[in-house]
Coordinates of C-alpha atoms (C1' of nucleotides) in Angstrom, one line a residue:
Chain A
M1 CA 0.0 0.0 0.0
Q2 CA 3.0 2.3 -0.2
V3 CA 2.3 4.4 -3.2
K4 CA 3.9 7.5 -4.7
K5 CA 6.9 6.6 -6.9
A6 CA 7.8 10.2 -7.5
I7 CA 11.3 9.7 -9.0
S8 CA 13.5 7.0 -10.3
N9 CA 16.6 5.9 -8.5
A10 CA 18.9 7.0 -11.3
K11 CA 17.4 10.5 -11.3
R12 CA 17.5 10.6 -7.6
T13 CA 21.2 9.7 -7.5
E14 CA 22.1 12.2 -10.2
K15 CA 20.3 14.9 -8.4
T16 CA 21.9 14.3 -5.1
R17 CA 25.4 13.9 -6.6
K18 CA 25.0 17.2 -8.4
L19 CA 23.9 19.0 -5.2
L20 CA 26.9 17.6 -3.4
I21 CA 29.3 18.4 -6.2
K22 CA 28.0 21.9 -6.5
A23 CA 28.1 22.7 -2.8
G24 CA 31.5 21.0 -2.5
K25 CA 33.0 22.9 -5.4
K26 CA 31.9 26.2 -4.0
L27 CA 33.3 25.5 -0.6
F28 CA 36.5 23.9 -1.7
I29 CA 37.2 27.0 -3.9
E30 CA 36.4 29.4 -1.1
K31 CA 38.2 27.7 1.8
G32 CA 40.2 24.9 0.4
F33 CA 39.8 21.1 1.0
A34 CA 41.1 20.9 4.5
A35 CA 39.2 23.8 5.9
T36 CA 35.9 22.5 4.5
S37 CA 34.0 20.0 6.7
T38 CA 31.6 17.5 5.5
P39 CA 28.8 18.8 7.8
E40 CA 29.3 22.1 6.1
I41 CA 29.1 20.6 2.6
V42 CA 25.9 18.6 3.2
K43 CA 24.3 21.6 4.9
A44 CA 25.0 23.7 1.8
A45 CA 23.8 20.9 -0.4
G46 CA 20.6 20.4 1.6
V47 CA 21.3 16.7 2.2
T48 CA 22.8 14.6 5.0
R49 CA 26.2 13.1 5.6
G50 CA 24.6 9.8 5.0
A51 CA 23.9 10.8 1.4
L52 CA 27.5 12.0 0.9
Y53 CA 29.0 8.8 2.2
H54 CA 26.6 6.7 0.2
H55 CA 27.6 8.3 -3.1
F56 CA 31.2 8.9 -2.4
E57 CA 33.8 6.8 -0.6
D58 CA 34.9 9.8 1.5
K59 CA 35.5 13.5 1.3
K60 CA 38.5 13.0 -0.9
D61 CA 36.4 11.0 -3.4
L62 CA 33.9 13.9 -3.7
F63 CA 36.8 16.2 -4.3
R64 CA 38.2 13.9 -7.0
A65 CA 34.9 13.9 -8.8
I66 CA 35.0 17.7 -8.7
V67 CA 38.5 17.9 -10.1
E68 CA 37.6 15.5 -12.9
I69 CA 34.7 17.7 -13.9
D70 CA 36.8 20.8 -13.9
C71 CA 39.5 19.1 -15.9
E72 CA 37.0 17.9 -18.4
A73 CA 35.6 21.4 -18.8
V74 CA 39.1 22.7 -19.4
G75 CA 39.8 20.0 -21.9
I76 CA 36.6 20.8 -23.8
E77 CA 37.6 24.5 -24.0
I78 CA 41.0 23.7 -25.4
D79 CA 39.6 21.4 -28.1
R80 CA 37.1 24.1 -29.0
V81 CA 39.8 26.6 -30.1
A82 CA 42.9 24.5 -30.8
L83 CA 41.7 23.3 -34.1
D84 CA 42.3 26.3 -36.3
A85 CA 45.9 27.5 -36.4
D86 CA 48.4 28.2 -39.2
S87 CA 51.5 26.5 -37.8
V88 CA 52.0 23.8 -35.1
I89 CA 53.7 26.5 -33.0
D90 CA 50.7 28.7 -33.3
A91 CA 48.5 25.8 -32.4
L92 CA 50.5 25.3 -29.2
K93 CA 50.2 29.0 -28.4
T94 CA 46.5 29.1 -29.0
G95 CA 45.9 25.9 -27.0
S96 CA 48.1 27.3 -24.2
S97 CA 46.1 30.5 -24.0
A98 CA 42.9 28.5 -24.0
F99 CA 44.2 26.4 -21.1
V100 CA 45.1 29.3 -19.0
K101 CA 41.8 31.1 -19.6
A102 CA 39.7 28.0 -19.0
T103 CA 41.7 27.2 -15.8
T104 CA 41.3 30.6 -14.4
T105 CA 37.6 30.5 -14.8
Q106 CA 35.2 29.4 -12.0
G107 CA 37.9 29.0 -9.5
R108 CA 39.2 26.0 -11.3
A109 CA 42.8 26.9 -10.5
R110 CA 42.1 26.3 -6.9
T111 CA 40.6 22.9 -7.3
T112 CA 42.6 21.5 -10.2
L113 CA 46.0 23.0 -9.4
I114 CA 46.4 24.0 -5.8
E115 CA 44.2 21.7 -3.8
G116 CA 44.4 18.9 -6.3
L117 CA 48.1 18.7 -6.1
A118 CA 48.2 18.4 -2.3
V119 CA 45.0 16.3 -1.8
L120 CA 45.3 13.8 -4.7
G121 CA 49.1 13.9 -5.1
Q122 CA 51.1 14.5 -8.2
K123 CA 50.6 11.0 -9.6
E124 CA 46.9 10.9 -9.4
L125 CA 46.4 14.5 -10.5
L126 CA 48.6 13.8 -13.5
E127 CA 46.6 10.8 -14.5
I128 CA 43.4 12.9 -14.4
E129 CA 44.9 15.7 -16.4
D130 CA 46.2 13.1 -18.9
R131 CA 42.7 11.8 -19.4
F132 CA 41.1 15.2 -19.9
T133 CA 43.3 18.2 -20.6
R134 CA 46.6 17.0 -22.1
L135 CA 45.4 15.0 -25.0
S136 CA 45.7 17.8 -27.5
L137 CA 48.9 19.1 -26.0
R138 CA 50.6 15.8 -26.5
Q139 CA 49.2 15.6 -30.0
G140 CA 50.4 19.1 -30.8
L141 CA 53.9 18.4 -29.4
E142 CA 54.1 15.1 -31.2
A143 CA 53.2 16.8 -34.5
A144 CA 55.7 19.5 -33.9
L145 CA 58.5 17.0 -33.3
E146 CA 57.6 15.0 -36.4
Q147 CA 57.6 18.1 -38.5
G148 CA 60.9 19.2 -37.0
A149 CA 59.3 22.5 -35.9
I150 CA 60.8 22.3 -32.5
K151 CA 64.1 21.2 -31.0
S152 CA 64.7 17.5 -30.7
L153 CA 63.6 16.8 -27.1
S154 CA 61.9 13.8 -25.5
L155 CA 58.2 13.9 -25.9
E156 CA 57.0 12.9 -22.5
P157 CA 59.2 15.3 -20.5
L158 CA 58.2 18.0 -23.0
V159 CA 54.5 17.3 -22.4
E160 CA 55.2 17.5 -18.6
M161 CA 57.2 20.7 -18.8
V162 CA 54.8 22.6 -21.1
S163 CA 51.9 21.4 -19.0
S164 CA 53.5 22.5 -15.7
M165 CA 54.6 25.8 -17.2
L166 CA 51.0 26.4 -18.1
D167 CA 49.9 25.4 -14.7
G168 CA 52.2 28.0 -13.4
A169 CA 50.8 30.6 -15.7
A170 CA 47.3 29.8 -14.6
L171 CA 48.3 30.0 -11.0
K172 CA 49.8 33.4 -11.5
V173 CA 46.7 34.7 -13.3
D174 CA 44.6 33.2 -10.6
A175 CA 46.7 35.1 -8.0
G176 CA 45.9 38.3 -9.7
F177 CA 48.6 38.9 -12.2
D178 CA 47.4 40.3 -15.5
L179 CA 46.8 37.8 -18.2
A180 CA 47.9 40.3 -20.8
E181 CA 51.3 40.3 -19.2
I182 CA 51.6 36.6 -18.5
E183 CA 50.5 35.5 -22.0
P184 CA 53.4 36.9 -23.9
I185 CA 55.8 35.2 -21.6
V186 CA 54.1 31.9 -22.1
H187 CA 54.4 32.5 -25.8
A188 CA 58.1 33.4 -25.5
F189 CA 58.7 30.2 -23.6
I190 CA 57.1 28.2 -26.4
D191 CA 59.2 30.1 -28.9
G192 CA 62.1 28.8 -27.0
L193 CA 61.2 25.3 -28.0
A194 CA 60.9 26.2 -31.7
L195 CA 63.8 25.9 -34.1
E196 CA 64.4 29.3 -35.5
Chain B
M1 CA 67.7 24.2 47.5
Q2 CA 66.9 23.5 43.9
V3 CA 70.2 23.1 42.2
K4 CA 71.3 21.8 38.9
K5 CA 71.1 24.4 36.1
A6 CA 72.0 22.0 33.4
I7 CA 71.1 24.1 30.4
S8 CA 70.2 27.7 29.5
N9 CA 66.7 28.6 28.3
A10 CA 68.1 29.7 25.0
K11 CA 69.8 26.4 24.4
R12 CA 66.8 24.5 25.6
T13 CA 64.5 26.3 23.2
E14 CA 66.8 25.9 20.3
K15 CA 67.1 22.2 21.0
T16 CA 63.4 21.6 21.3
R17 CA 62.6 23.6 18.2
K18 CA 65.1 21.7 16.3
L19 CA 63.7 18.4 17.4
L20 CA 60.2 19.4 16.4
I21 CA 61.3 20.8 13.1
K22 CA 63.3 17.7 12.2
A23 CA 60.4 15.4 13.1
G24 CA 57.9 17.6 11.5
K25 CA 59.9 17.8 8.3
K26 CA 60.3 14.1 8.0
L27 CA 56.6 13.4 8.5
F28 CA 55.4 16.2 6.4
I29 CA 57.5 15.0 3.5
E30 CA 56.4 11.4 4.0
K31 CA 52.7 11.9 4.5
G32 CA 51.9 15.5 3.8
F33 CA 50.6 18.2 6.2
A34 CA 47.0 17.1 6.6
A35 CA 47.8 13.4 7.2
T36 CA 50.4 14.2 9.9
S37 CA 49.0 14.7 13.4
T38 CA 50.6 16.7 16.1
P39 CA 50.7 13.7 18.5
E40 CA 52.7 11.9 15.8
I41 CA 55.1 14.8 15.5
V42 CA 55.8 15.2 19.2
K43 CA 56.2 11.5 19.6
A44 CA 58.8 11.3 16.9
A45 CA 60.5 14.4 18.3
G46 CA 60.4 13.0 21.8
V47 CA 58.6 15.9 23.3
T48 CA 55.0 16.7 24.3
R49 CA 52.3 18.7 22.6
G50 CA 52.8 21.3 25.2
A51 CA 56.2 22.0 23.9
L52 CA 55.0 22.2 20.4
Y53 CA 52.2 24.7 21.2
H54 CA 54.6 26.7 23.4
H55 CA 57.1 27.2 20.6
F56 CA 54.7 27.4 17.7
E57 CA 51.3 29.0 17.3
D58 CA 49.9 25.9 15.8
K59 CA 50.6 23.1 13.4
K60 CA 50.7 25.5 10.5
D61 CA 53.2 27.7 12.2
L62 CA 55.6 24.8 12.6
F63 CA 55.1 23.9 9.0
R64 CA 55.8 27.5 8.0
A65 CA 59.1 27.4 9.9
I66 CA 60.1 24.3 8.0
V67 CA 59.2 25.8 4.7
E68 CA 61.3 28.9 5.5
I69 CA 64.3 26.8 6.4
D70 CA 64.0 24.8 3.2
C71 CA 63.6 27.9 1.1
E72 CA 66.6 29.5 2.7
A73 CA 68.7 26.4 1.9
V74 CA 67.6 26.5 -1.7
G75 CA 68.5 30.2 -1.8
I76 CA 71.9 29.6 -0.4
E77 CA 72.5 26.9 -3.0
I78 CA 71.6 29.2 -5.8
D79 CA 73.8 32.0 -4.6
R80 CA 76.7 29.5 -4.3
V81 CA 76.7 28.8 -8.1
A82 CA 75.0 31.8 -9.7
L83 CA 78.0 34.0 -9.4
D84 CA 80.2 32.8 -12.2
A85 CA 78.6 32.9 -15.6
D86 CA 79.7 34.4 -18.9
S87 CA 76.4 36.0 -20.0
V88 CA 73.2 37.0 -18.2
I89 CA 71.4 34.2 -20.0
D90 CA 74.0 31.7 -18.9
A91 CA 73.6 33.0 -15.3
L92 CA 69.9 32.5 -15.5
K93 CA 70.4 28.9 -16.8
T94 CA 72.9 28.1 -14.1
G95 CA 70.8 29.5 -11.4
S96 CA 67.8 27.7 -12.7
S97 CA 69.6 24.4 -12.6
A98 CA 70.8 25.1 -9.1
F99 CA 67.2 25.8 -8.0
V100 CA 65.9 22.6 -9.5
K101 CA 68.6 20.5 -8.0
A102 CA 68.4 22.1 -4.6
T103 CA 64.6 21.9 -4.5
T104 CA 64.6 18.2 -5.4
T105 CA 66.9 17.4 -2.5
Q106 CA 65.8 16.4 0.9
G107 CA 62.1 16.2 -0.1
R108 CA 62.0 20.0 -0.3
A109 CA 59.7 19.9 -3.3
R110 CA 57.0 18.4 -1.1
T111 CA 57.3 21.0 1.6
T112 CA 58.0 24.1 -0.4
L113 CA 56.0 23.4 -3.5
I114 CA 53.2 20.9 -3.0
E115 CA 52.1 21.3 0.6
G116 CA 53.4 24.8 0.9
L117 CA 51.0 26.0 -1.8
A118 CA 47.9 24.4 -0.3
V119 CA 48.7 25.0 3.4
L120 CA 50.1 28.5 3.3
G121 CA 48.3 29.7 0.2
Q122 CA 49.9 31.3 -2.9
K123 CA 50.3 34.7 -1.3
E124 CA 52.2 33.7 1.8
L125 CA 54.3 31.1 0.0
L126 CA 55.2 33.7 -2.6
E127 CA 56.3 36.1 0.1
I128 CA 58.5 33.5 1.7
E129 CA 60.1 32.6 -1.7
D130 CA 60.6 36.3 -2.3
R131 CA 62.6 36.6 0.9
F132 CA 64.8 33.6 0.3
T133 CA 65.0 32.1 -3.2
R134 CA 64.0 34.7 -5.7
L135 CA 66.4 37.5 -4.9
S136 CA 69.0 36.4 -7.4
L137 CA 66.4 35.5 -10.0
R138 CA 65.0 39.0 -9.9
Q139 CA 68.5 40.5 -10.1
G140 CA 69.4 38.3 -13.0
L141 CA 66.2 39.2 -15.0
E142 CA 66.6 42.9 -14.1
A143 CA 70.2 42.8 -15.4
A144 CA 69.1 41.0 -18.5
L145 CA 66.4 43.5 -19.2
E146 CA 68.7 46.5 -18.7
Q147 CA 71.3 44.9 -21.0
G148 CA 68.7 44.2 -23.6
A149 CA 69.6 40.6 -23.5
I150 CA 66.0 39.4 -23.4
K151 CA 62.7 40.5 -24.9
S152 CA 61.1 43.6 -23.4
L153 CA 58.7 42.1 -20.9
S154 CA 57.4 43.3 -17.6
L155 CA 59.9 42.4 -14.8
E156 CA 57.5 41.2 -12.1
P157 CA 55.4 38.9 -14.3
L158 CA 58.7 37.7 -15.7
V159 CA 60.0 36.8 -12.3
E160 CA 56.7 35.1 -11.5
M161 CA 56.7 33.1 -14.7
V162 CA 60.3 32.0 -14.6
S163 CA 59.9 31.1 -11.0
S164 CA 56.8 29.0 -11.5
M165 CA 58.2 27.3 -14.5
L166 CA 61.1 26.3 -12.4
D167 CA 58.7 25.1 -9.7
G168 CA 57.1 23.0 -12.3
A169 CA 60.5 21.5 -13.4
A170 CA 61.4 20.7 -9.8
L171 CA 58.0 19.0 -9.3
K172 CA 58.5 16.9 -12.3
V173 CA 62.0 15.8 -11.2
D174 CA 60.6 15.1 -7.8
A175 CA 57.9 13.0 -9.4
G176 CA 60.6 10.8 -11.0
F177 CA 61.3 12.4 -14.3
D178 CA 64.9 12.5 -15.4
L179 CA 66.7 15.7 -14.6
A180 CA 68.8 15.2 -17.7
E181 CA 65.7 15.4 -19.8
I182 CA 64.0 18.2 -17.9
E183 CA 67.0 20.5 -17.8
P184 CA 67.4 21.1 -21.5
I185 CA 63.7 22.0 -21.7
V186 CA 64.1 24.5 -19.0
H187 CA 67.1 26.0 -20.8
A188 CA 65.0 26.1 -24.0
F189 CA 62.3 28.0 -22.3
I190 CA 64.9 30.5 -21.1
D191 CA 66.3 30.8 -24.6
G192 CA 62.8 31.8 -25.6
L193 CA 63.1 34.9 -23.5
A194 CA 66.4 35.9 -25.1
L195 CA 66.6 38.1 -28.1
E196 CA 68.4 36.1 -30.8
Chain C
dC1 C1' 0.2 -6.8 -7.2
dA2 C1' 2.2 -8.8 -3.2
dT3 C1' 6.6 -9.7 -1.6
dC4 C1' 11.5 -9.8 -1.5
dA5 C1' 15.7 -7.5 -2.6
dA6 C1' 18.4 -3.6 -3.3
dT7 C1' 19.3 1.2 -3.5
dA8 C1' 19.2 5.6 -1.2
dC9 C1' 19.4 7.6 2.3
dA10 C1' 19.2 9.1 7.8
dT11 C1' 21.0 8.7 12.5
dA12 C1' 24.0 7.2 16.0
dC13 C1' 28.6 6.1 17.5
dA14 C1' 33.6 5.4 18.3
dT15 C1' 37.8 7.4 17.4
dT16 C1' 40.9 10.9 16.7
dC17 C1' 42.6 15.4 16.3
dT18 C1' 43.0 20.4 17.3
dG19 C1' 43.7 24.3 20.1
dT20 C1' 43.3 26.1 24.8
dA21 C1' 43.4 26.2 29.7
dT22 C1' 45.6 25.1 33.6
dG23 C1' 49.2 23.1 36.4
dT24 C1' 54.2 22.3 37.4
dT25 C1' 59.1 22.7 37.0
dT26 C1' 63.3 25.1 36.0
dA27 C1' 66.0 29.1 34.7
dA28 C1' 66.5 34.2 35.2
dC29 C1' 66.5 38.3 37.6
dT30 C1' 67.0 41.6 41.7
Chain D
dA1 C1' 66.5 34.2 48.7
dG2 C1' 62.6 35.1 46.7
dT3 C1' 59.8 36.6 42.9
dT4 C1' 59.0 36.5 38.0
dA5 C1' 58.9 34.4 33.7
dA6 C1' 59.9 30.9 30.5
dA7 C1' 59.5 26.0 29.2
dC8 C1' 57.2 22.7 29.3
dA9 C1' 53.4 18.8 30.9
dT10 C1' 48.6 17.4 31.5
dA11 C1' 43.7 17.8 31.1
dC12 C1' 39.8 19.3 28.6
dA13 C1' 36.2 21.0 25.2
dG14 C1' 34.7 21.0 20.7
dA15 C1' 34.6 19.3 16.2
dA16 C1' 35.4 16.3 12.4
dT17 C1' 35.9 11.8 10.1
dG18 C1' 34.5 7.4 8.7
dT19 C1' 31.6 3.4 10.0
dA20 C1' 27.8 0.9 11.6
dT21 C1' 23.2 0.4 11.8
dG22 C1' 18.4 1.6 11.1
dT23 C1' 14.7 3.1 7.8
dA24 C1' 12.2 4.3 3.7
dT25 C1' 11.6 4.2 -1.2
dT26 C1' 12.4 2.0 -5.6
dG27 C1' 13.0 -2.1 -8.6
dA28 C1' 12.6 -6.8 -9.7
dT29 C1' 9.8 -11.1 -9.7
dG30 C1' 6.4 -14.7 -9.7

DNA sequence: CATCAATACATACATTCTGTATGTTTAACT
DNA sequence: AGTTAAACATACAGAATGTATGTATTGATG
């Protein structure tokens, strides 16, 4: 005699997860991972801690989900602009600018770069970035190497170094430095890779 | 009738602080700031939590002291080698290599770069780095600008970007990438700043 | 459609940690 | 010698984390 089946389990789960992710993201950006408590998160989300620990292994797991979402968004942004460029070097520059802009939006620098590094560790963060945001960078560098457009350097270290240099740029912009002053330096660094 | 004055207060303080710093450093490097508890630290140091909270404001304050010590050590290393170089560009390269090497020693990358960024925040970490490790970098870049050896870019953003690029390099080496493969990329980046 | 199983929570609990408050010992000062 | 102050040591209050357990709603099944 129990009656109303208002919502399916799938929808219910999606809704709750979204609420938690939204609330978590806001708080993690504002106060960081460590300073944000789970009671705080669930209160902001309008659910209970039971729901949180049902859908996520622990606080870190919720955080990881948020980082993955942010990385995915950045990756999508890069792909959106990186397609049209005259040279491979230009493509690298365009993609780099897109990365910095996308990462300094919505507080993503805090989640994906600052907290992500400390909470998830370099290894796991790198793996996430590899899945979402560094696909086109690797392709671009690989193409550049094949074409002989850049100095003969090892691909993987190159991917890492360009990637972390861009992380640095995003961090600086996030810290308040002017994108208009950071961008030309990023481009200069990339020029350093090119064979003149 | 109380007698033995075995040790002066100054010596006593120095000794206790050193024990705490040494134990804290070891644990922070191994497990990170958040995962290291103060009971753990004082146990490893052979003192009590009372001693810790007497000499430091809180856990973060102990951590800050450790970061400052590590940054100072890196700064000293840089100054040791950065003096002799033919050109300003060479000086920048030499200093950069020294920074990466010194930072990837003794687990300093973990304290000064990874945990430092999340625990102290970008602003405070930057201020510490400015006091200890970026003096010669700023001088070097200033000289290079004056000499017209590098492209005409704003000094402060330049300091920030080179600095964070080097942070990235140190992080990668710390994560296991080969210094021999990272170093030439760092040098290439610096070449990108130079006017050919 | 009645019942059983499983998912999605909600609540209670045990443990642990943090910072502070307070007590005690030892050095420093007069 | 006696008082002050520094250097701890111990006890405590509050909060947070993850788990265990209880309940309600959905999904599957005969």
